[in-house]
Coordinates of C-alpha atoms in Angstrom, one line a residue:
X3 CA -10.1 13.6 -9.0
X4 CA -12.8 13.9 -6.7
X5 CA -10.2 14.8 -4.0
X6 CA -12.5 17.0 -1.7
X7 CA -13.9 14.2 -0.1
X8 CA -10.3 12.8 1.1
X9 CA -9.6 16.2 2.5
X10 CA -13.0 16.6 4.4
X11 CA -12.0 13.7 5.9
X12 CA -8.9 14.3 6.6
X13 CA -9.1 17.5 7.8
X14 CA -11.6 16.2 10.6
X15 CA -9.5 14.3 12.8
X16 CA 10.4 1.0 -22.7
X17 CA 10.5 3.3 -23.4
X18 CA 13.2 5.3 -24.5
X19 CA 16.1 4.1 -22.4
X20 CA 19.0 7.0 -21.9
X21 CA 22.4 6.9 -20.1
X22 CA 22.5 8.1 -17.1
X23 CA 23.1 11.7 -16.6
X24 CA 26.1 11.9 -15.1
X25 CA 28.0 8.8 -16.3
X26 CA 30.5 10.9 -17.5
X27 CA 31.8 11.3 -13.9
X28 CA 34.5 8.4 -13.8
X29 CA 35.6 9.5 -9.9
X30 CA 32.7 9.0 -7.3
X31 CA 31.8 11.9 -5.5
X32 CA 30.3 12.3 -2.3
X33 CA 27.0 10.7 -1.5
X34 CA 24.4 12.0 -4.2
X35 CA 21.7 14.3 -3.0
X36 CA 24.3 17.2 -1.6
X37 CA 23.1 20.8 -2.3
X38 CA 20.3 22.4 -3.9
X39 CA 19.6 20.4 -7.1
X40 CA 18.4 21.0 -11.2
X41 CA 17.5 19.5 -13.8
X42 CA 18.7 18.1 -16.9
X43 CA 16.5 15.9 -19.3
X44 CA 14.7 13.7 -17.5
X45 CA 17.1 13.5 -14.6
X46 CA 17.1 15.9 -11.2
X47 CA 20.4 16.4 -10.2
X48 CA 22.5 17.6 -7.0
X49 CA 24.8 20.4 -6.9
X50 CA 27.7 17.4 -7.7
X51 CA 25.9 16.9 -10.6
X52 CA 24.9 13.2 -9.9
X53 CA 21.3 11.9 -10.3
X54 CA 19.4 11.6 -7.3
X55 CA 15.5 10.0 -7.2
X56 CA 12.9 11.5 -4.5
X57 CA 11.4 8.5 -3.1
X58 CA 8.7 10.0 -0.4
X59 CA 6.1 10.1 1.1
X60 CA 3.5 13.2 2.4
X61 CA 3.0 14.0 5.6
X62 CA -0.1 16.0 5.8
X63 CA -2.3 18.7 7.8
X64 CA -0.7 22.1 7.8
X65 CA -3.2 22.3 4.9
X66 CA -5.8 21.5 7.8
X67 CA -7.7 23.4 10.6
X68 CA -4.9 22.0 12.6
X69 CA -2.9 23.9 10.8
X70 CA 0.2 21.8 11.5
X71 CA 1.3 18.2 10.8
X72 CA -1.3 15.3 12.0
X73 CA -0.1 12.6 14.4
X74 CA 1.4 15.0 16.9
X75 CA -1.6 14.6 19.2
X76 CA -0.2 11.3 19.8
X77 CA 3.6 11.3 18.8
X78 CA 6.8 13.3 19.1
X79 CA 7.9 14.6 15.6
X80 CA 11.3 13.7 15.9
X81 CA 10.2 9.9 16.5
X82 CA 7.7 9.9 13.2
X83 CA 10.9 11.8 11.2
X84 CA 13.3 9.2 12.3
X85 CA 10.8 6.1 11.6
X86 CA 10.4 7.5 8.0
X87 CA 14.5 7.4 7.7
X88 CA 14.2 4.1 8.9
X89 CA 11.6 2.8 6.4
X90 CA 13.7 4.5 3.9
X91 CA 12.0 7.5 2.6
X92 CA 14.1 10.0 1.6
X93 CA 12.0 13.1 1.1
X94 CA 8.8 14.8 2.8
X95 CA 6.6 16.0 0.6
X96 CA 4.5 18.6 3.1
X97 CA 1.0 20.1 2.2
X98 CA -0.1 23.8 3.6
X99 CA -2.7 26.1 2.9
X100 CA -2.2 29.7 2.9
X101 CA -3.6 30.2 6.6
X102 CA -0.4 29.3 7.9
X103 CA 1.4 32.1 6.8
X104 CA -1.4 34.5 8.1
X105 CA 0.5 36.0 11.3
X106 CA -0.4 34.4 14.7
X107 CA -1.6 31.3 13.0
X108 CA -1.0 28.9 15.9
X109 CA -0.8 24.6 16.0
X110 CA -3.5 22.7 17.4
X111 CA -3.6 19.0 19.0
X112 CA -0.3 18.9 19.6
X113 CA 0.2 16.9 22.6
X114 CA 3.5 17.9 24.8
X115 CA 2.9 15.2 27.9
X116 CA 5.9 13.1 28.9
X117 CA 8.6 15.3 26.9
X118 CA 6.8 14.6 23.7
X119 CA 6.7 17.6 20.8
X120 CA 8.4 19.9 23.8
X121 CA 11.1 22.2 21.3
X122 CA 7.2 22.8 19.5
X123 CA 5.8 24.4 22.7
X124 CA 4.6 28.0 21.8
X125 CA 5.6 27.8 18.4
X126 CA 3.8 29.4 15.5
X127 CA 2.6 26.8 13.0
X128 CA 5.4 28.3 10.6
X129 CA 7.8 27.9 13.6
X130 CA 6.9 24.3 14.0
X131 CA 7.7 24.0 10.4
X132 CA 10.5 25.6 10.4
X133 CA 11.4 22.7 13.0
X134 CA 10.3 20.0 10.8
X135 CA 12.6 21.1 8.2
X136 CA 15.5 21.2 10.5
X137 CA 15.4 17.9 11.7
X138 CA 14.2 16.3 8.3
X139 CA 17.8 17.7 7.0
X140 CA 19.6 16.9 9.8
X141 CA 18.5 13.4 9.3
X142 CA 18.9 13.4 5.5
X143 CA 15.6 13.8 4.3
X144 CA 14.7 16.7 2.0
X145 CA 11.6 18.2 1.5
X146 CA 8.8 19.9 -0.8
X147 CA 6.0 22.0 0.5
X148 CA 3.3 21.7 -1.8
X149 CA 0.5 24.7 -1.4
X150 CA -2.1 22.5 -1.1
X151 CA -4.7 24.7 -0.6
X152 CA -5.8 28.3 -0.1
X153 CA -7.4 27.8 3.0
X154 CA -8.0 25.1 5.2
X155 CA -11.5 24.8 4.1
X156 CA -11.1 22.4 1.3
X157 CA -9.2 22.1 -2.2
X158 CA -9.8 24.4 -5.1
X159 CA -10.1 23.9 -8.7
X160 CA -8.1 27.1 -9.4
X161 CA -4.9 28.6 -7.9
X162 CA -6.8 31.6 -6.5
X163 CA -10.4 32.2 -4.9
X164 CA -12.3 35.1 -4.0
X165 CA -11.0 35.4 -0.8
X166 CA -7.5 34.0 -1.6
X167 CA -6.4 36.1 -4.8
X168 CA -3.6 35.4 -7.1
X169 CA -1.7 38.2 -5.3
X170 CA -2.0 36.5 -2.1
X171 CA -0.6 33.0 -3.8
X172 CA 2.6 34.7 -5.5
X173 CA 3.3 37.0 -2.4
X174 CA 3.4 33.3 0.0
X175 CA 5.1 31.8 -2.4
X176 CA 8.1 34.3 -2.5
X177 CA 7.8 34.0 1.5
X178 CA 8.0 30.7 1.6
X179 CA 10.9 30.9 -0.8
X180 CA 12.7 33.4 1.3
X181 CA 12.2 32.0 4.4
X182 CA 14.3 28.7 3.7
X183 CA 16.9 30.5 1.3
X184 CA 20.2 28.6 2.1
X185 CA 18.8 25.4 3.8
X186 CA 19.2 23.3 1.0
X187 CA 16.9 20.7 2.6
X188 CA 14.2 22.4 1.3
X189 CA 14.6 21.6 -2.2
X190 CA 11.5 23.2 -3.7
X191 CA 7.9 23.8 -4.1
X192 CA 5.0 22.2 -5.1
X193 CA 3.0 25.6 -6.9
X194 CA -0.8 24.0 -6.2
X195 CA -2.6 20.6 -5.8
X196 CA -4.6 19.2 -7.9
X197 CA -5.5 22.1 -10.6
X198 CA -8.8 20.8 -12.0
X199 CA -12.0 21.5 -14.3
X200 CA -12.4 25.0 -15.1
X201 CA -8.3 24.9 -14.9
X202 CA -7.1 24.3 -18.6
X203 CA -3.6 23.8 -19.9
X204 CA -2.8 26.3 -22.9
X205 CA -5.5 27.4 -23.3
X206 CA -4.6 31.2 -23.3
X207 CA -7.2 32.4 -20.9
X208 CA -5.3 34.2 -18.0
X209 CA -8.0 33.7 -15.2
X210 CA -7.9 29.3 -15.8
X211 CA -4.8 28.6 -18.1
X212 CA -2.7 26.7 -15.5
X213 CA 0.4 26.9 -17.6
X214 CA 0.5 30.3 -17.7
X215 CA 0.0 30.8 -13.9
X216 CA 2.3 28.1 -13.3
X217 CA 4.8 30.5 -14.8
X218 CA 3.8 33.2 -13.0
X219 CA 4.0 31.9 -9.6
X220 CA 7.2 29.9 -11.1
X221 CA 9.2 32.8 -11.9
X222 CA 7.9 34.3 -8.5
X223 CA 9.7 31.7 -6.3
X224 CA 12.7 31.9 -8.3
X225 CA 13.0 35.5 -8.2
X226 CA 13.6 35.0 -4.7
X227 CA 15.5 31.5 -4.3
X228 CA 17.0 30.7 -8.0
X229 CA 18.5 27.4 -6.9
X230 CA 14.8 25.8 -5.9
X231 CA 12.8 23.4 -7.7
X232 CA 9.3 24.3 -9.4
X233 CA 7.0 21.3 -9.3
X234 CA 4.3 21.4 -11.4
X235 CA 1.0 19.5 -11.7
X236 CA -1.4 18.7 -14.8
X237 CA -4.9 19.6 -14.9
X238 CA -8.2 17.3 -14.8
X239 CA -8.9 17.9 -18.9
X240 CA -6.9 18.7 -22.1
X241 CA -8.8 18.9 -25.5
X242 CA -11.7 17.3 -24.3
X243 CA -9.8 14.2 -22.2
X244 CA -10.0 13.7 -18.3
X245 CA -8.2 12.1 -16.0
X246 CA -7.2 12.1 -12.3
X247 CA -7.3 16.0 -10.6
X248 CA -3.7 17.0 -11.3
X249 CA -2.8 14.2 -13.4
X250 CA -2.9 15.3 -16.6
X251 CA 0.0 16.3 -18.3
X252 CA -0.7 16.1 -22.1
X253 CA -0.5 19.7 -22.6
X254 CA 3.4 19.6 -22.0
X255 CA 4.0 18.5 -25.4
X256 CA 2.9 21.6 -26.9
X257 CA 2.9 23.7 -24.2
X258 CA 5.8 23.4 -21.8
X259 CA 6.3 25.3 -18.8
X260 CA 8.7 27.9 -19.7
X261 CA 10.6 29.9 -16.3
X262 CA 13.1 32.9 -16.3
X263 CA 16.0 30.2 -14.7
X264 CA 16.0 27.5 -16.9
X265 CA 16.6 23.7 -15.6
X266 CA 14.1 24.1 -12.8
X267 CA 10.7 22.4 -13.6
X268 CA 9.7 19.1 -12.6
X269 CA 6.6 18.0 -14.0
X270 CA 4.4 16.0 -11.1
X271 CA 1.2 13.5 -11.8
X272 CA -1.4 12.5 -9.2
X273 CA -2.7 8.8 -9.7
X274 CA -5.1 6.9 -7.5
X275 CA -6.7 3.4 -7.0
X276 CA -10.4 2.7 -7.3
X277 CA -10.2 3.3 -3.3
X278 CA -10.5 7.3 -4.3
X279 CA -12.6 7.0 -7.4
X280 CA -13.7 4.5 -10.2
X281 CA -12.1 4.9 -13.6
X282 CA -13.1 3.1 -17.4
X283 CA -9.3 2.0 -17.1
X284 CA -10.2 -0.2 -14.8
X285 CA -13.0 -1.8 -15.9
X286 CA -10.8 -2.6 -19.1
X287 CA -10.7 -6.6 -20.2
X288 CA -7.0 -6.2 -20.2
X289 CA -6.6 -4.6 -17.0
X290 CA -3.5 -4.6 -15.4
X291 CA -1.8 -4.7 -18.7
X292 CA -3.4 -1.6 -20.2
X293 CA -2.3 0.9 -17.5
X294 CA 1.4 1.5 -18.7
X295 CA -0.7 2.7 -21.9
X296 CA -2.5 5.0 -19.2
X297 CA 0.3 6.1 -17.7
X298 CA 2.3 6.5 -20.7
X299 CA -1.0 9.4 -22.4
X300 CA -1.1 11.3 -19.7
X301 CA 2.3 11.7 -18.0
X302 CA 5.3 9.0 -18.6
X303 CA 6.0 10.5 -22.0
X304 CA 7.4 13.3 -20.7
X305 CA 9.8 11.2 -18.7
X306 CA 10.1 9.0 -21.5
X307 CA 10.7 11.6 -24.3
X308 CA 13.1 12.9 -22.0
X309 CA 11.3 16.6 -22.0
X310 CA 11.6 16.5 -18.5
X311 CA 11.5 14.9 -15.4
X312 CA 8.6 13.4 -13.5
X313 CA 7.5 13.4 -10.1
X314 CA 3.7 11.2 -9.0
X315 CA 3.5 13.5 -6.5
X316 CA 0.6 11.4 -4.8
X317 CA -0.8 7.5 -5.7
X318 CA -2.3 5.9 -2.8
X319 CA -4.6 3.4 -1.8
X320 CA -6.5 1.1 1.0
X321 CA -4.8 -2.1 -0.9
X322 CA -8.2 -3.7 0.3
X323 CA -9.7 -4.5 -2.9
X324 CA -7.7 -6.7 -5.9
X325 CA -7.7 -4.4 -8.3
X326 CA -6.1 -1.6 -6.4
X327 CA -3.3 -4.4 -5.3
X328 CA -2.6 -4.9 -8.6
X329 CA -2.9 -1.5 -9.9
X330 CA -0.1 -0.3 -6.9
X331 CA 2.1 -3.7 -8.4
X332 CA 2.0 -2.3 -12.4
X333 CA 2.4 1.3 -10.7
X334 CA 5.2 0.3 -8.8
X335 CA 6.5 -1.5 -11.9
X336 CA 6.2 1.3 -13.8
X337 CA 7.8 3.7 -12.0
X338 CA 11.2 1.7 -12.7
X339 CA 13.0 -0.5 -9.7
X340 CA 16.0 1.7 -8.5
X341 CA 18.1 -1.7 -8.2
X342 CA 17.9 -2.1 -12.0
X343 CA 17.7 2.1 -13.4
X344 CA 19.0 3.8 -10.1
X345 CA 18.2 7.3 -10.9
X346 CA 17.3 7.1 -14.1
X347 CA 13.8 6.7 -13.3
X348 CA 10.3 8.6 -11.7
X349 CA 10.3 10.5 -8.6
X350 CA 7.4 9.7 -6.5
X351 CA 6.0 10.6 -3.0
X352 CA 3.3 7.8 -1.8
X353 CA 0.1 9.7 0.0
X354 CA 0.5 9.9 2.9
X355 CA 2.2 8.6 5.8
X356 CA -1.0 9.4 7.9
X357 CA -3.4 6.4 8.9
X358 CA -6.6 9.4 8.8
X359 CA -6.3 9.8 5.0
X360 CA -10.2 8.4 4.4
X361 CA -10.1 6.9 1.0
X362 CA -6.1 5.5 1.6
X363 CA -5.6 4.9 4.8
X364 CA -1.6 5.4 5.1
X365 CA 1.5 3.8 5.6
X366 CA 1.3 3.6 9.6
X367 CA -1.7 1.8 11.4
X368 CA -4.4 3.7 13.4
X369 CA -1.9 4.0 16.1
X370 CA -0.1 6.1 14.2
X371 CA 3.1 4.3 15.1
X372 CA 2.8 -0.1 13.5
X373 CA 3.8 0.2 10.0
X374 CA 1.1 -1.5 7.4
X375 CA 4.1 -3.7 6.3
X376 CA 2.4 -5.2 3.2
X377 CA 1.7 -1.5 2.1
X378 CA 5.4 -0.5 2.7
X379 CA 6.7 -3.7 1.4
X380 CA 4.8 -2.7 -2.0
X381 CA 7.2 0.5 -2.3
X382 CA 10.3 -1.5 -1.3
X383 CA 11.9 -2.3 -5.2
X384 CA 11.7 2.0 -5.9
X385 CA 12.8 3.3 -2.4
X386 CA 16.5 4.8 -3.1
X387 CA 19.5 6.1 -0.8
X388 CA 18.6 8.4 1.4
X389 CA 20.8 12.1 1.7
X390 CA 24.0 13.4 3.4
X391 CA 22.1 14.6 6.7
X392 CA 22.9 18.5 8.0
X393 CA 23.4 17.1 11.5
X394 CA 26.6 15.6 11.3
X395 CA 27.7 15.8 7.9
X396 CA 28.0 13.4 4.6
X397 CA 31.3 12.1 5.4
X398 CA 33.1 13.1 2.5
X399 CA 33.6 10.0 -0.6
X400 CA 35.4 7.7 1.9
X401 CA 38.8 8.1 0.1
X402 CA 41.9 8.9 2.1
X403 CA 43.2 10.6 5.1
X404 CA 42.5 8.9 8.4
X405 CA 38.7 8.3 7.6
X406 CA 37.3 5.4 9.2
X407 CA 34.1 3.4 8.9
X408 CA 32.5 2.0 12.0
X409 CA 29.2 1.0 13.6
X410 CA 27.0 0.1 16.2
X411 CA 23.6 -1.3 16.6
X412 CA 20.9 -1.1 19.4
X413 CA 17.5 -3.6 19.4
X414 CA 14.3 -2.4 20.9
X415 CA 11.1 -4.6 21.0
X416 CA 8.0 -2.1 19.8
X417 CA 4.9 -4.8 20.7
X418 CA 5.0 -7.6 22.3
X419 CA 1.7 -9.9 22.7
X420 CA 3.0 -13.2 23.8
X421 CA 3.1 -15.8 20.6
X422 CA 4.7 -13.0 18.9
X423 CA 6.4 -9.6 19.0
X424 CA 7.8 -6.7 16.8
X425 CA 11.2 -5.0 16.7
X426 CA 13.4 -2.4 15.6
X427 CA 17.4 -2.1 15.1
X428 CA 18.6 1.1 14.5
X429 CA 22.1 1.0 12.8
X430 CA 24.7 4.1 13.7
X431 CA 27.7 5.4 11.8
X432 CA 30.0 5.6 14.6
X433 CA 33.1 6.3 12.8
X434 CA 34.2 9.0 10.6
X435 CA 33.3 8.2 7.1
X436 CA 30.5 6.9 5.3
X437 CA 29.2 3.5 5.7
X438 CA 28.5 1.7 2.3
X439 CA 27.1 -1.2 3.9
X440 CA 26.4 -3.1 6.8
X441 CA 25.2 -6.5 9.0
X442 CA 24.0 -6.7 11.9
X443 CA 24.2 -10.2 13.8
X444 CA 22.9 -11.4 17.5
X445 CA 21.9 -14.4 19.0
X446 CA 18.7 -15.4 21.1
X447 CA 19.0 -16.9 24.4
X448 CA 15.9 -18.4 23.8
X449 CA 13.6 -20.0 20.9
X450 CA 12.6 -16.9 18.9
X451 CA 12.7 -17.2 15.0
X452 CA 12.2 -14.5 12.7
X453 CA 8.8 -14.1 10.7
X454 CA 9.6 -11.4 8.6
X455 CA 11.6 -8.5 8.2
X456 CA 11.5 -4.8 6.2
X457 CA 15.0 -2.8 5.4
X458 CA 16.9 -5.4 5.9
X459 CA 17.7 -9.1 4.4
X460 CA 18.4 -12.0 7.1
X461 CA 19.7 -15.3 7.6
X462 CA 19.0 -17.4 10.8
X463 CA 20.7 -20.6 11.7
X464 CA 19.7 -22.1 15.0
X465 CA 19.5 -19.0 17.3
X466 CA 22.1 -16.9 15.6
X467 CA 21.0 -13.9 13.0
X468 CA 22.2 -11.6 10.5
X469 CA 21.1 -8.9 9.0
X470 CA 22.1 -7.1 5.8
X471 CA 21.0 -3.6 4.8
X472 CA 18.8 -3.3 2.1
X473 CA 19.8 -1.6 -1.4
X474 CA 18.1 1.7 -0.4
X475 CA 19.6 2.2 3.6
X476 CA 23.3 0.6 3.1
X477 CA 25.2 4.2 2.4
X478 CA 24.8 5.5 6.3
X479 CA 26.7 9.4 6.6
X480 CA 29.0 9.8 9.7
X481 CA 27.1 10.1 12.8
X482 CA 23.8 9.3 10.7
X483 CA 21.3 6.4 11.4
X484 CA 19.2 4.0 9.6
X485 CA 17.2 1.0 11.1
X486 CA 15.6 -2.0 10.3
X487 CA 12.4 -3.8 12.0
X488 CA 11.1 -7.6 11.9
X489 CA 8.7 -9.7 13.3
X490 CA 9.4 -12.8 15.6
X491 CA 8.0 -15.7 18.0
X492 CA 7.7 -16.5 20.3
X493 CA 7.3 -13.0 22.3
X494 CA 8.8 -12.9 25.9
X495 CA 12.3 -13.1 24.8
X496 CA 15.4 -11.3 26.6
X497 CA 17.4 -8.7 24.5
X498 CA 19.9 -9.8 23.0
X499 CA 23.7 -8.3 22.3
X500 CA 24.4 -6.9 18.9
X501 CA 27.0 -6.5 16.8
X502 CA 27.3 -4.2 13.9
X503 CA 30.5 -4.9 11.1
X504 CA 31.0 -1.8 8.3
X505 CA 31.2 -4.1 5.2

C-alpha cells in the first residue's frame, strides 16, 4: 500500500500442523532444490520431490529508468551475487518493467572501471539479465522475475495501462518464459506487483477481476514453459476489507486461481512496517500479539488450510522505530524457524537488498557493500540451505564410489579502522562430494578477539578460533562456496592461516 512513493524514490538514484511432504522418502536424495519445482499442498517441491523453502531477497531496478539492477554503478555483479550466497539467501527475487523487453533497451550506470561489471559491457538490459541468471544458478541461487511494472514510470493498480495493454503483458510474459526455457534456475514468475484498488478479486468484471487475469496471463506462461512457477499476489480490498497493496489474499477461499497445468500456483503476500505506511493493527493495545490474527485473515490460512503454498513476496523495513522491530520479530516468528519446520513453512523474499529503497532502507549499508548486521541477523532463524549450483554441479547424495569431502578456507579483512575491523571467510568444497558441514579454525598472532559473527557459530580460547557453519550454509555442493564474516579488535592484525575440516 501506498507503494508509489518507495518506487519514486527508488527509481531516482498453529495452525494446522502437517507432515512433511515428502517424508515418505526413507533414502536421502541429492541436495533439495534440483530441477524445476511444483507444488503440492502447501509445500513447493523439486523435481526429486523433496520440499524446498525460498528464502530471498529482491534485488531491484530493471523496473527502473536504469533499466538494469541498482548497485552496479558502484559494484561488480558477481561480487553482490556471491555476498548474497554468503549471507545465505537462496533465491533472487528480480523486479522488471516491460521496457526492458522493448528492443535496444540498453543499461545505465553501470560502472566497468578496474575490471568491474566487464562480461556486461555492451549488453542489452535483457543480456545483462540473462547474465544475472547465469551466475545466480551457477552459484545456487534461483530466481523469480516479478513484472513489477509496465513501465518504468511508476507502479500501477491494474495489470495493463493505456499505453501498456493486456496484449502487451501476456505477449512478455510468454517471452520471458521462453527465453529461460531449460535453465531451471529460473524457477518462475511473479505475474504483477502489488494489484490494488480498482483491482478486485472474483469479482467477475474482466477489465479489474485480478483472478481472472491472473489466469490468463498464468496459463500464458505455461503454455510456453509448463514446468514454471506462477506466483500470484492479493489485491488491496475484498468485500469491503483493505489491507497492504498486494496483500490480500481472502478471495482464495472462494475463488482460487485455477491454471491449465495443475500444481503450479504459489500464492504471494506483501507486508510492511509502519516505515512504509501506518496501519489500525498497529495502533492495537495488544500489538505485537494481535498480528498472527492479521496475518492469519489475509494470507496464512491458505498456508495453514493447506490450499496452497505461500510466498511474502516483500516485508521490509528501516528497523528504526520499536514497533517495526517488533513487528519484523512476530513476522519472523511467524513465518516458522526452518531449524524447527524445515520446509514445511512460508517462502519469503525480504525487500530488497538495495540500501536506496526510501521507506526500508536494505540489507547492505549506503556503501552498497557493509551488511546492516542487526537487519540480517533478524532473518537468520528462516534463512534455509541454499541449491545445487550449475557451475560445478550438486555432488550427487554423498553415498559411495570414490566421493570425497574436502575443504579449504581463505580470510580477507573488508574494513579496517584501527580499534576495530571486519572480515570475511569464504569456505570452498574442494573435494568431490557434498559438504554437510564444516569448521573453520585459525589463530591470531596478536590480541584480536571476536565481537560478533553472522553465518557462522564460534568459540575463542586465548588466540585460537573456530568456526562452525550455520544451519542454513553447512550443505556446500562440490566446487561451491559459502562464507561467513565477523567483527573483531583490535584492527591492525596480520592474517592469519586457516584450516577448514569437512565434518
Amino acid at each position: 500500500m501506498f507503494r508509489s512513493l518507495r518506487r519514486a524514490l527508488c527509481a531516482a538514484a498453529a495452525a494446522l500442523l502437517l507432515p512433511l511432504a515428502g517424508a515418505h522418502q526413507a533414502h536421502a536424495a541429492a541436495a533439495p532444490g534440483a530441477g524445476y519445482w511444483h507444488t503440492s499442498g502447501r509445500q513447493i517441491l523439486d523435481t526429486a520431490g523433496q520440499p524446498v523453502r525460498i528464502a530471498g531477497i529482491n534485488w531491484f531496478g530493471f523496473e527502473t529508468g536504469n533499466h538494469v539492477v541498482h548497485g552496479l554503478w558502484s559494484r561488480d555483479y558477481k561480487s553482490m551475487i556471491d555476498q548474497m550466497r554468503s549471507l545465505g539467501y537462496n533465491t533472487i527475487r528480480l523486479p522488471y518493467s516491460d521496457d526492458v523487453l522493448k528492443s535496444g533497451t540498453m543499461p545505465e550506470s553501470v560502472d566497468f572501471s578496474g575490471g568491474k561489471n566487464a562480461d556486461l559491457q555492451g549488453l542489452t538490459s535483457l543480456q545483462v539479465m540473462d547474465r544475472i541468471v547465469s551466475y545466480a544458478g551457477q552459484d545456487g541461487l534461483k530466481v523469480i522475475l516479478d513484472r513489477h511494472r509496465p513501465d518504468s514510470g511508476g507502479q500501477s493498480a491494474l495489470w495493463y495501462t493505456a499505453s501498456v495493454p493486456e496484449s502487451t503483458w501476456i505477449a512478455n510474459l510468454k517471452a520471458l518464459a521462453a527465453r529461460y526455457k531449460g535453465q531451471d534456475t529460473v524457477i518462475g514468475i511473479d505475474l504483477h506487483n502489488e494489484p490494488h484498488d480498482p483491482a478486485c478479486w472474483g469479482c467477475g468484471d474482466q477489465a479489474t477481476d485480478w483472478r481472472l487475469a491472473a489466469e490468463r496471463g498464468g496459463d500464458a506462461v505455461l503454455s510456453v514453459n509448463p514446468d514454471l512457477l506462477v506466483f500470484v499476489e492479493g489485491v488491496q480490498t475484498y468485500n469491503g476489507v483493505s489491507g497492504w497493496w498486494g496483500g490480500n489474499l481472502m478471495g482464495v477461499a472462494q475463488y482460487p486461481v485455477r491454471l491449465d497445468v495443475a500444481n503450479r500456483v504459489v500464492y504471494s503476500a506483501h507486508d510492511y512496517a509502519t516505515s512504509v505506511a501506518q496501519q489500525s493493527w498497529f495502533n492495537d493495545p495488544s500489538f505485537p500479539a494481535n498480528m498472527p490474527g492479521v496475518w492469519d485473515k489475509y494470507w496464512g490460512y491458505i498456508f495453514k488450510q493447506n490450499i496452497a503454498p505461500v510466498w511474502v513476496g516483500e516485508f521490509g523495513t528501516t528497523l528504526q522505530s520499536a514497533v517495526d522491530q517488533k513487528w519484523l520479530a512476530a513476522l519472523v516468528s511467524y513465518l516458522r524457524p526452518t531449524s524447527t519446520y524445515g520446509a514445511d513453512a512460508f517462502q519469503w523474499t525480504f525487500w530488497s537488498w538495495n540500501p536506496n529503497s526510501g521507506d526500508t532502507g536494505g540489507i547492505l549499508k549506503d556503501d552498497w557493500s557493509t551488511v546492516d548486521t542487526v537487519k540480517d541477523g533478524y532473518l537468520a532463524s528462516v534463512k534455509a540451505p541454499l541449491f545445487p549450483g550449475t557451475g560445478g554441479g550438486s555432488g550427487g547424495d554423498g553415498g559411495g564410489g570414490g566421493d570425497s569431502a574436502a575443504c579449504g578456507a581463505s580470510y580477507a579483512v573488508s574494513s579496517d579502522w584501527g580499534s576495530g575491523f571486519n572480515a570475511q571467510v569464504t569456505v570452498t568444497n574442494t573435494g568431490t562430494a557434498a559438504l554437510k558441514s564444516w569448521k573453520v579454525t585459525w589463530t591470531w598472532s596478536g590480541s584480536q578477539q571476536i565481537t560478533s559473527m553472522w553465518n557462522a557459530t564460534y568459540t575463542q580460547s586465548a588466540t585460537g578460533v573456530t568456526a562452525v557453519n550455520a544451519a542454513h550454509n553447512g550443505s556446500v555442493p562440490a566446487a561451491g562456496s559459502t562464507s561467513f564474516g565477523f567483527g573483531g579488535a583490535p584492527g591492525g592484525g596480520a592474517v592469519p592461516s586457516l584450516t577448514c575440516t569437512a565434518t
